[in-house]
mmCIF file with all atom_site columns, C-alpha atoms in Angstrom:
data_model
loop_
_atom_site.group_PDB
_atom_site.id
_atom_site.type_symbol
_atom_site.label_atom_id
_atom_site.label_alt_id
_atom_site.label_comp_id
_atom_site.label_asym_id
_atom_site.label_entity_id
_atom_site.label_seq_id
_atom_site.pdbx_PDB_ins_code
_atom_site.Cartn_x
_atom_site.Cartn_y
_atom_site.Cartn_z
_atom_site.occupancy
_atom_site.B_iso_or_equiv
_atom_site.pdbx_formal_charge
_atom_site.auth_seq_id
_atom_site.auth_comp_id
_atom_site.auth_asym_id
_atom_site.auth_atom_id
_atom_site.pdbx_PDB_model_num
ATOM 1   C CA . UNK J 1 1   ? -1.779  -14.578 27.008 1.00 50.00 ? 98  UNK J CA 1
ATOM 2   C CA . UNK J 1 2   ? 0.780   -15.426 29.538 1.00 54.00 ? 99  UNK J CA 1
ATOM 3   C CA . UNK J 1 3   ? 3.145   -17.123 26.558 1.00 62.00 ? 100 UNK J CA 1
ATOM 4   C CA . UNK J 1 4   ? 2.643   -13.117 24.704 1.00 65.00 ? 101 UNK J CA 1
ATOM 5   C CA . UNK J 1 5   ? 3.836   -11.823 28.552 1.00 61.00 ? 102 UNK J CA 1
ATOM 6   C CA . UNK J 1 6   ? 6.571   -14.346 28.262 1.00 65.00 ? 103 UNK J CA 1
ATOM 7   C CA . UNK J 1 7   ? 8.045   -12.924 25.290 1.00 64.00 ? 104 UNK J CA 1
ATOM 8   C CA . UNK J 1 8   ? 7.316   -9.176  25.864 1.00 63.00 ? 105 UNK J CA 1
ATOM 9   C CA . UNK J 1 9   ? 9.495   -9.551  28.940 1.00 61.00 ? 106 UNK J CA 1
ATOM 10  C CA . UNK J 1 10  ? 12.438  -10.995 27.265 1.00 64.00 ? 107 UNK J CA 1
ATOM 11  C CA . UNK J 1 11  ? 12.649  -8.109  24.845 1.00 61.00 ? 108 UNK J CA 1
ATOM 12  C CA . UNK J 1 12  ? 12.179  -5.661  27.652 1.00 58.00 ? 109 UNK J CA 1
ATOM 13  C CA . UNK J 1 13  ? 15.737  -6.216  28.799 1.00 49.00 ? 110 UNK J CA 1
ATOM 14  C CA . UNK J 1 14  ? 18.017  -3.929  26.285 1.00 45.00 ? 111 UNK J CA 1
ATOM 15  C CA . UNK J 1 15  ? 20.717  -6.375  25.695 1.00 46.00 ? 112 UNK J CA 1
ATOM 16  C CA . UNK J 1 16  ? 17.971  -9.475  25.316 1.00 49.00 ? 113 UNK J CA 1
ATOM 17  C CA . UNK J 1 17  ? 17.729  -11.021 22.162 1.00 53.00 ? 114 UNK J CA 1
ATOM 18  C CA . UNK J 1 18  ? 14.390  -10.361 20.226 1.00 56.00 ? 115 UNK J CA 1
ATOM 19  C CA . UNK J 1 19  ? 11.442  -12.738 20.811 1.00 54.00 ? 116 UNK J CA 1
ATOM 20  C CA . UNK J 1 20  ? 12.164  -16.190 17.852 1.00 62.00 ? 117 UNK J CA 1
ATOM 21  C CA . UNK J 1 21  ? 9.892   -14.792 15.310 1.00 57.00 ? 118 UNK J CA 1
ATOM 22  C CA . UNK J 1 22  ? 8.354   -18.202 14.451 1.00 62.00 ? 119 UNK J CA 1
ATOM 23  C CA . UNK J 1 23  ? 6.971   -18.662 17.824 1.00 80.00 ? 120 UNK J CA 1
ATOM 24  C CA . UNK J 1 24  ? 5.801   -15.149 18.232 1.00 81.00 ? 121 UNK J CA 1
ATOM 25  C CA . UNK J 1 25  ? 4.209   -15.686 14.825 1.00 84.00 ? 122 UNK J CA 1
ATOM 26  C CA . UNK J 1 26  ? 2.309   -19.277 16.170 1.00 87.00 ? 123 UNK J CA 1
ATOM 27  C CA . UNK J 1 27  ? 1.460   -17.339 19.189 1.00 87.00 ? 124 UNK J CA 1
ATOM 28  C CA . UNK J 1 28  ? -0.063  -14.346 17.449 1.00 88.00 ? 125 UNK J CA 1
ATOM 29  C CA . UNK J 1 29  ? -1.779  -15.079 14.733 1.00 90.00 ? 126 UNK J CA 1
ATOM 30  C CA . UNK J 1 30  ? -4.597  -17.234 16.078 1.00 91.00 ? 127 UNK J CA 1
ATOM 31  C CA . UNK J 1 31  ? -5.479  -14.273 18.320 1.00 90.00 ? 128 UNK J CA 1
ATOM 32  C CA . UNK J 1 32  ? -5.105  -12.107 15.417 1.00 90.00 ? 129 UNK J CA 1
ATOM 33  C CA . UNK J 1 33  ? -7.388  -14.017 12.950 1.00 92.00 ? 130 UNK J CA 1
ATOM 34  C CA . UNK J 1 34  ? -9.887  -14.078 15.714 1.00 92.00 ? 131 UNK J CA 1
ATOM 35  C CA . UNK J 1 35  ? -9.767  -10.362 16.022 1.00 89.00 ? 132 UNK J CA 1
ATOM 36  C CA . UNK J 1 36  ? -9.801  -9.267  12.831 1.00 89.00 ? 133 UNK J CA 1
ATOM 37  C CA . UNK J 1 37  ? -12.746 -11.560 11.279 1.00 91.00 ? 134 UNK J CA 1
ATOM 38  C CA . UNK J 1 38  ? -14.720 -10.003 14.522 1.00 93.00 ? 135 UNK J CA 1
ATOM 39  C CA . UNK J 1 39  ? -14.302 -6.504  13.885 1.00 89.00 ? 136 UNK J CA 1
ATOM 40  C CA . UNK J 1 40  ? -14.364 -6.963  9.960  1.00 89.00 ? 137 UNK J CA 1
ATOM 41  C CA . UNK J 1 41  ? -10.719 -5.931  9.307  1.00 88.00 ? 138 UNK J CA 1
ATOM 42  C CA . UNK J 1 42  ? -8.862  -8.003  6.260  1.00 90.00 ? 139 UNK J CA 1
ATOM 43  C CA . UNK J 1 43  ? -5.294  -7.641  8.027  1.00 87.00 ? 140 UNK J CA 1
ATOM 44  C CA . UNK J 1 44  ? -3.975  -6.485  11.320 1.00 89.00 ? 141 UNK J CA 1
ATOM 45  C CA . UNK J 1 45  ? -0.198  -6.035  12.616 1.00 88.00 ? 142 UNK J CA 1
ATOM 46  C CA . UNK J 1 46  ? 1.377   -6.117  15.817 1.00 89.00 ? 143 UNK J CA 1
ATOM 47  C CA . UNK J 1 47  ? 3.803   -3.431  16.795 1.00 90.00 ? 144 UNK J CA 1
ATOM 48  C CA . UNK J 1 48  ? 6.395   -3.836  19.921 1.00 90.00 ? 145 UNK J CA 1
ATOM 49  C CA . UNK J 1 49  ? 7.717   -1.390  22.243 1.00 90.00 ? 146 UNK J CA 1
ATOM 50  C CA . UNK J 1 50  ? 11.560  -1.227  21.241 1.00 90.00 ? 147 UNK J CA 1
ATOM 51  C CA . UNK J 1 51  ? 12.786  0.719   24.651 1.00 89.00 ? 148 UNK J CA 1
ATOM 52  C CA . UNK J 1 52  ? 16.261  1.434   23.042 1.00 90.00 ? 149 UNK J CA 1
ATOM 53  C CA . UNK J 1 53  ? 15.087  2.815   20.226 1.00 91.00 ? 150 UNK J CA 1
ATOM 54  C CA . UNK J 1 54  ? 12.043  4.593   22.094 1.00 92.00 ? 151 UNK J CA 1
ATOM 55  C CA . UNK J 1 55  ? 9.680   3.007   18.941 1.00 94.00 ? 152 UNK J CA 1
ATOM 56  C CA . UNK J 1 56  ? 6.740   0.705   18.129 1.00 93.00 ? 153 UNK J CA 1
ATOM 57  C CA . UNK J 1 57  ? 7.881   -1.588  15.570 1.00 93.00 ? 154 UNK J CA 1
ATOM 58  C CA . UNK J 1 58  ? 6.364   -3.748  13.593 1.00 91.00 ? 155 UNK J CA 1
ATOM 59  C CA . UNK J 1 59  ? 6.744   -7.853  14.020 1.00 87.00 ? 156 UNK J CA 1
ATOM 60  C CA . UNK J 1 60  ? 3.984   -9.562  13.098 1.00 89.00 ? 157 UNK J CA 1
ATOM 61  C CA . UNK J 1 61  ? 1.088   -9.559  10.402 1.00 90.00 ? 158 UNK J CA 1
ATOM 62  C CA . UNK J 1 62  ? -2.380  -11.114 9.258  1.00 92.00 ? 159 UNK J CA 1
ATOM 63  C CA . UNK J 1 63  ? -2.089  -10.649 5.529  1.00 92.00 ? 160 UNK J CA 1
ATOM 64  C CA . UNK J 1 64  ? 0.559   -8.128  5.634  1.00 90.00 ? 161 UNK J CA 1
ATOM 65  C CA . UNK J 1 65  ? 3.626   -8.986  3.742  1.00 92.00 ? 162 UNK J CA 1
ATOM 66  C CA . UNK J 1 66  ? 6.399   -9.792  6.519  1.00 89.00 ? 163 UNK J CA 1
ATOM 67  C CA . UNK J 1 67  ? 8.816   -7.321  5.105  1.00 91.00 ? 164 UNK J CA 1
ATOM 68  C CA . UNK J 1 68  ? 6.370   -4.415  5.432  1.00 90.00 ? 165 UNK J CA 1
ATOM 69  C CA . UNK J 1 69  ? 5.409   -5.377  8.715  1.00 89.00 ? 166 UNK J CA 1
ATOM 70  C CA . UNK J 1 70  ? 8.965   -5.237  9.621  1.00 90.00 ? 167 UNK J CA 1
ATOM 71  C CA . UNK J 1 71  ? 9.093   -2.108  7.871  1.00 91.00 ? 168 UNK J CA 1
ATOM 72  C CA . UNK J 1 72  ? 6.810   0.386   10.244 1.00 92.00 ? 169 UNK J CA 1
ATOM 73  C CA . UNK J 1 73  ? 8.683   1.917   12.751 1.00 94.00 ? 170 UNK J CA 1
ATOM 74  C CA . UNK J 1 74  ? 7.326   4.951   14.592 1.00 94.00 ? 171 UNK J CA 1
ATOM 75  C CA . UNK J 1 75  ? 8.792   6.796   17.157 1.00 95.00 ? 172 UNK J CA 1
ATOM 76  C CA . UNK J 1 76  ? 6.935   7.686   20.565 1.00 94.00 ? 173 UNK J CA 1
ATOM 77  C CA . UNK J 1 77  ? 7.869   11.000  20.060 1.00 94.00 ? 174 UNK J CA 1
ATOM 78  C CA . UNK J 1 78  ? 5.483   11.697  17.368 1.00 94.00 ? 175 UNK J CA 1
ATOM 79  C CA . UNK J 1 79  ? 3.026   12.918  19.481 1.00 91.00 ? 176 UNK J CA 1
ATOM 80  C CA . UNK J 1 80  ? 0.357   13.560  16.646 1.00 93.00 ? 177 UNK J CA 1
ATOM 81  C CA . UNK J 1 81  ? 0.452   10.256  15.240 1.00 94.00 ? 178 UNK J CA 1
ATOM 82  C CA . UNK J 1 82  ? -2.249  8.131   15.566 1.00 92.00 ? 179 UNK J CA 1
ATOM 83  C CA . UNK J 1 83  ? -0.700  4.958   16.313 1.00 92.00 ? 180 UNK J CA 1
ATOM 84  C CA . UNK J 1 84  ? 1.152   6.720   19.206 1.00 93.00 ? 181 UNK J CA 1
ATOM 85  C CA . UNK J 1 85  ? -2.024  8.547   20.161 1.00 93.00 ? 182 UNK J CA 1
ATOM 86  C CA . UNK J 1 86  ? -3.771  4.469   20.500 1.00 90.00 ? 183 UNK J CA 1
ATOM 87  C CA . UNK J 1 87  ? -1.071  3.727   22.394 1.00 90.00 ? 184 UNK J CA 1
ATOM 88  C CA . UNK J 1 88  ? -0.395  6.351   24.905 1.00 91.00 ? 185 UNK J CA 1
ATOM 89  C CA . UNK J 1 89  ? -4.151  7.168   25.322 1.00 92.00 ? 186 UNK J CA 1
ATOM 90  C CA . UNK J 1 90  ? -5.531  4.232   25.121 1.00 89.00 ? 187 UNK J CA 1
ATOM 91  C CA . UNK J 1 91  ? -8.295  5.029   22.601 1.00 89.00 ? 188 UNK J CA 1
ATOM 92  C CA . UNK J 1 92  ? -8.975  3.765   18.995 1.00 85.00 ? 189 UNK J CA 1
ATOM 93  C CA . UNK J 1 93  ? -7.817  6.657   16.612 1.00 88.00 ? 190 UNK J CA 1
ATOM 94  C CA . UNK J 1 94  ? -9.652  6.780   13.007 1.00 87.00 ? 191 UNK J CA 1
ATOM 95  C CA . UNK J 1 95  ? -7.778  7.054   9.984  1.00 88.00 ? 192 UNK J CA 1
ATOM 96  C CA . UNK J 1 96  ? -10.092 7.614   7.234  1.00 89.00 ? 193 UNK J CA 1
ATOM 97  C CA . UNK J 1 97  ? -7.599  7.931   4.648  1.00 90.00 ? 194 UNK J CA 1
ATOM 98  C CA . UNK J 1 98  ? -3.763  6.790   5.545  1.00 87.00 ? 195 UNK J CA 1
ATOM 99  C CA . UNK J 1 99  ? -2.220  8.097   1.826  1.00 90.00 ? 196 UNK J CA 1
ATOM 100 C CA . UNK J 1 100 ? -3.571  11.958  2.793  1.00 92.00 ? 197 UNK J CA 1
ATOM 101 C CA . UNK J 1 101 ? -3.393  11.769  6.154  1.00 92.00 ? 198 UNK J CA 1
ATOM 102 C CA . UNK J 1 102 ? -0.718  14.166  7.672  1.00 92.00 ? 199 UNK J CA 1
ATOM 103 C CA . UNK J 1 103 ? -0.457  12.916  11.302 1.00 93.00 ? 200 UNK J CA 1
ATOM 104 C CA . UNK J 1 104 ? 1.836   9.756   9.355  1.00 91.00 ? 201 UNK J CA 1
ATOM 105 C CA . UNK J 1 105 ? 4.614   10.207  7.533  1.00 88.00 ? 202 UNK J CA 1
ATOM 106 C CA . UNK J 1 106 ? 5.890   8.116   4.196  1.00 86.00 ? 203 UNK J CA 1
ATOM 107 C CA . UNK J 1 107 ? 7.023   5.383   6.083  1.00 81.00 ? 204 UNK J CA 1
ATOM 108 C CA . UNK J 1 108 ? 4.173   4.678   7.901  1.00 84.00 ? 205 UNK J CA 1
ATOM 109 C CA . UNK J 1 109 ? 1.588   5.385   5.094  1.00 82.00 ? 206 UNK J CA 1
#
């Protein structure tokens, strides 16, 4: 945990270089793995806070093609989204259906 600290603090800086993917990658995906074979999920994908652009973005991925997880991008100030809901409340939010759900747009789905 304190290595994931490590690297959340240098990106918190606005002119700090983002985290070296490779080691964010060996740091995350054990954890990840873990995680998702416990709660019975096939992939997973971890989003950072990107303070200049006031977005989560996505970084890293269990069986999610890197280029899509470096695709999502959602801005905090979609206050109806889910993801942004999880992470400003604190609280799992269920999608049933991500294609016909409204609270995400096209990018997300």
């Amino acid at each position: 945990m304190s290595n994931l600290l490590e690297l959340y603090e240098q990106t918190a800086a606005a002119s700090a270089p983002q985290p070296d993917p490779v080691n964010l990658r060996e740091t995350l995906i054990p954890m990840l793995d873990g995680l998702s074979r416990a709660l019975g999920y096939d992939r997973a994908l971890v989003a950072l806070f990107d303070q200049r652009r006031g977005a989560l973005r996505g970084s890293v991925g269990l069986n999610v093609p890197e280029p899509l997880a470096e695709s999502l991008e959602v801005p905090l100030s979609q206050q109806t989204n889910p993801i942004v809901r999880a992470v400003l409340d604190g609280t799992p939010q269920r999608v049933d259906d991500a294609v016909a759900d409204t609270r995400l747009d096209e990018n997300t789905r």
